[in-house]
C-alpha positions as protocol buffer text, in pm:
chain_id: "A"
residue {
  index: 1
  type: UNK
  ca { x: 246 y: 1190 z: -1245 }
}
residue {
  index: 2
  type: UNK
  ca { x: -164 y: 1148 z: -1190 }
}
residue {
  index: 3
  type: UNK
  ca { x: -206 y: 995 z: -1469 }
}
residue {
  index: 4
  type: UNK
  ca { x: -70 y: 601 z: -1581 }
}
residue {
  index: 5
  type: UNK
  ca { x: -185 y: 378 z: -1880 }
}
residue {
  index: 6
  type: UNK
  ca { x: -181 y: -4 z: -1903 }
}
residue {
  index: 7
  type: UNK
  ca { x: -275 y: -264 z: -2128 }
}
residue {
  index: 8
  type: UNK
  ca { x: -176 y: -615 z: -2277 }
}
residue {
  index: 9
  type: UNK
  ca { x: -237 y: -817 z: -2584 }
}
residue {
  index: 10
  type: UNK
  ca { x: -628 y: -980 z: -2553 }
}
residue {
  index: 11
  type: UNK
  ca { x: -409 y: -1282 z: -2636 }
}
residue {
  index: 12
  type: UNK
  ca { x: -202 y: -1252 z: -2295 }
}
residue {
  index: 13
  type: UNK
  ca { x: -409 y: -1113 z: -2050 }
}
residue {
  index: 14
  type: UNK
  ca { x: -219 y: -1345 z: -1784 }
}
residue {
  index: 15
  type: UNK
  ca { x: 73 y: -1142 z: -1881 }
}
residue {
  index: 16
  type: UNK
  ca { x: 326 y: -960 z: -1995 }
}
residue {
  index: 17
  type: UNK
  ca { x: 155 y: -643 z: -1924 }
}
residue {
  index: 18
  type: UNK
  ca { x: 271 y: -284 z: -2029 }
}
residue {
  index: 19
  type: UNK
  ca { x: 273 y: -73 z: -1736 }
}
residue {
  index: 20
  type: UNK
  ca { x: 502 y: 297 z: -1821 }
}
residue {
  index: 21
  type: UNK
  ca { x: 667 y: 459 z: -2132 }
}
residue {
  index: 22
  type: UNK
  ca { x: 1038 y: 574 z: -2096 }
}
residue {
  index: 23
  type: UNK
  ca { x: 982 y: 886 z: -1935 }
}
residue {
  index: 24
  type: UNK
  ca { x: 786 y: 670 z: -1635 }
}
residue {
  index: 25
  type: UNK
  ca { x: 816 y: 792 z: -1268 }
}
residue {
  index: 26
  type: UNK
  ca { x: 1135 y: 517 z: -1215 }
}
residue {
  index: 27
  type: UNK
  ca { x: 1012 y: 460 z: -844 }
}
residue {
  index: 28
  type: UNK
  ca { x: 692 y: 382 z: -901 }
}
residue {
  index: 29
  type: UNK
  ca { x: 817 y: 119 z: -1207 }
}
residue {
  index: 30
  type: UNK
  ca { x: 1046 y: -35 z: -944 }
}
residue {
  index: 31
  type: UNK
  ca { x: 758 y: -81 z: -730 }
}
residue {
  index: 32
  type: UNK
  ca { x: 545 y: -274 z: -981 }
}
residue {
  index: 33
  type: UNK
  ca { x: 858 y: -453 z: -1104 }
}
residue {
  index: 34
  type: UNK
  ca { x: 877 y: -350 z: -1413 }
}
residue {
  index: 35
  type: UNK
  ca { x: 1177 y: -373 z: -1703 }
}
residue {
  index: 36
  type: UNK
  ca { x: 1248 y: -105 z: -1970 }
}
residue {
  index: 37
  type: UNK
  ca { x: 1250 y: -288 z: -2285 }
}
residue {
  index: 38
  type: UNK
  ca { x: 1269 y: -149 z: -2647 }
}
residue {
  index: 39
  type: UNK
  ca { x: 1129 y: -391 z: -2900 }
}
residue {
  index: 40
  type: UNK
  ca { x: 1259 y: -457 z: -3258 }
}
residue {
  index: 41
  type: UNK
  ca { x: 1098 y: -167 z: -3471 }
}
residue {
  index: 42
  type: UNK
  ca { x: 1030 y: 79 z: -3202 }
}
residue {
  index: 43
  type: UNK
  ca { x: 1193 y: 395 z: -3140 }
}
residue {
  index: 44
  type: UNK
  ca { x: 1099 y: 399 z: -2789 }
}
residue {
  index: 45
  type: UNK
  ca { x: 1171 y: 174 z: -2465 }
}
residue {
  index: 46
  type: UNK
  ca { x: 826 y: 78 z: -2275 }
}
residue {
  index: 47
  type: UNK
  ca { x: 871 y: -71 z: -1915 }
}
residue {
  index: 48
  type: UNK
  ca { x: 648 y: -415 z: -1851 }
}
residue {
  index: 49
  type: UNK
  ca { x: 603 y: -661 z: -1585 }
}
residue {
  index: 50
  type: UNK
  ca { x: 543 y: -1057 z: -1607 }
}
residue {
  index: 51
  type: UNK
  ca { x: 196 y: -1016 z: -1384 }
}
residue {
  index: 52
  type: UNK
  ca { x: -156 y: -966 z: -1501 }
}
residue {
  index: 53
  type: UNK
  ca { x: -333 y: -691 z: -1565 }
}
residue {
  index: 54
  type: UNK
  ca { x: -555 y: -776 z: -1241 }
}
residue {
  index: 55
  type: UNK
  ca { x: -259 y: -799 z: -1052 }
}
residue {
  index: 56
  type: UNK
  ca { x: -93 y: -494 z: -1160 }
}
residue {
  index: 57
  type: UNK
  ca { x: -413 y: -312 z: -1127 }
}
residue {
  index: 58
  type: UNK
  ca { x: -422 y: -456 z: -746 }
}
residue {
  index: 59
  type: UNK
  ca { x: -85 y: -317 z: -648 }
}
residue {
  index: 60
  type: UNK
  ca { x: -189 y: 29 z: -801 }
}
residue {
  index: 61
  type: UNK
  ca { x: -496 y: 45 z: -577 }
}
residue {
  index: 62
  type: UNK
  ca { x: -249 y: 20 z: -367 }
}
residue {
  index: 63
  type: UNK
  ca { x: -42 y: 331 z: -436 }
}
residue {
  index: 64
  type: UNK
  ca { x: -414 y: 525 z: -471 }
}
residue {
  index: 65
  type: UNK
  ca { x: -468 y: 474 z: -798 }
}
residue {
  index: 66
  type: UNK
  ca { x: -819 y: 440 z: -955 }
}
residue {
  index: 67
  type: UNK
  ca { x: -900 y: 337 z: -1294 }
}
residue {
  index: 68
  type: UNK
  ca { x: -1067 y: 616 z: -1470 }
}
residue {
  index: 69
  type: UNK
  ca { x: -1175 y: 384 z: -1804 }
}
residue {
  index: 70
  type: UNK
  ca { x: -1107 y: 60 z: -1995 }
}
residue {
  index: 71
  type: UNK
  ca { x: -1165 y: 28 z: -2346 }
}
residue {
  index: 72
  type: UNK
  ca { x: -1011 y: -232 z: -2652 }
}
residue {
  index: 73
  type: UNK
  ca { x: -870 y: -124 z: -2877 }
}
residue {
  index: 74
  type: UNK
  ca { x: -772 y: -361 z: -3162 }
}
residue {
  index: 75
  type: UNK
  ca { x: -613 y: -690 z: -2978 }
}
residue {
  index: 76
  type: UNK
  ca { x: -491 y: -495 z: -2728 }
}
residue {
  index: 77
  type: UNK
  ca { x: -644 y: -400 z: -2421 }
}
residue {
  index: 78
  type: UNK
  ca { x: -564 y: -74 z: -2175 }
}
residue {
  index: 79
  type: UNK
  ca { x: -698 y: 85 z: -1888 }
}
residue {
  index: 80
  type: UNK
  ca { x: -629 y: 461 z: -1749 }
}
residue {
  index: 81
  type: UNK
  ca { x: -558 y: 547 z: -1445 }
}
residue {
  index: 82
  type: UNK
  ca { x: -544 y: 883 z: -1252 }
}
residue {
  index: 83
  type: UNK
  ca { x: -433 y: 879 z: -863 }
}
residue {
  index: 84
  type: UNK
  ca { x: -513 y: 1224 z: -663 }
}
């Protein structure tokens, strides 16, 4: 899986952040420490860790990862990733 999205509320950008969707590579969520949760409303499970977008984006540089762009959208904030 090259390709990984992030983001987190403008409002919390010390955390939570939203690192995978459901069908996320499990190892590399165990890595960053992430939880499967499935809010109220949603008919889908998203995986998200307590740390920062900085940090999670540190630990991905890790792994290879570069970020490809960063935009806003709304209140929320994401960045794309793509590792070779």
């Amino acid at each position: 899986m090259p390709y990984l999205l992030i983001s987190t509320q403008i409002r919390l950008e010390a955390g939570p952040t939203m690192v995978g969707d459901e069908n996320s590579d499990p190892n590399l969520m165990d890595f960053l420490g992430a939880r499967k949760r499935n809010m109220l409303g949603n008919n889908f499970c998203e995986y998200y860790v307590n740390d920062a977008p900085r940090v999670v984006l540190d630990k991905l540089e890790k792994l290879g990862y570069r970020v490809v762009s960063m935009t806003g959208v709304g209140q929320t904030l994401v960045w794309c990733l793509h590792r070779e």
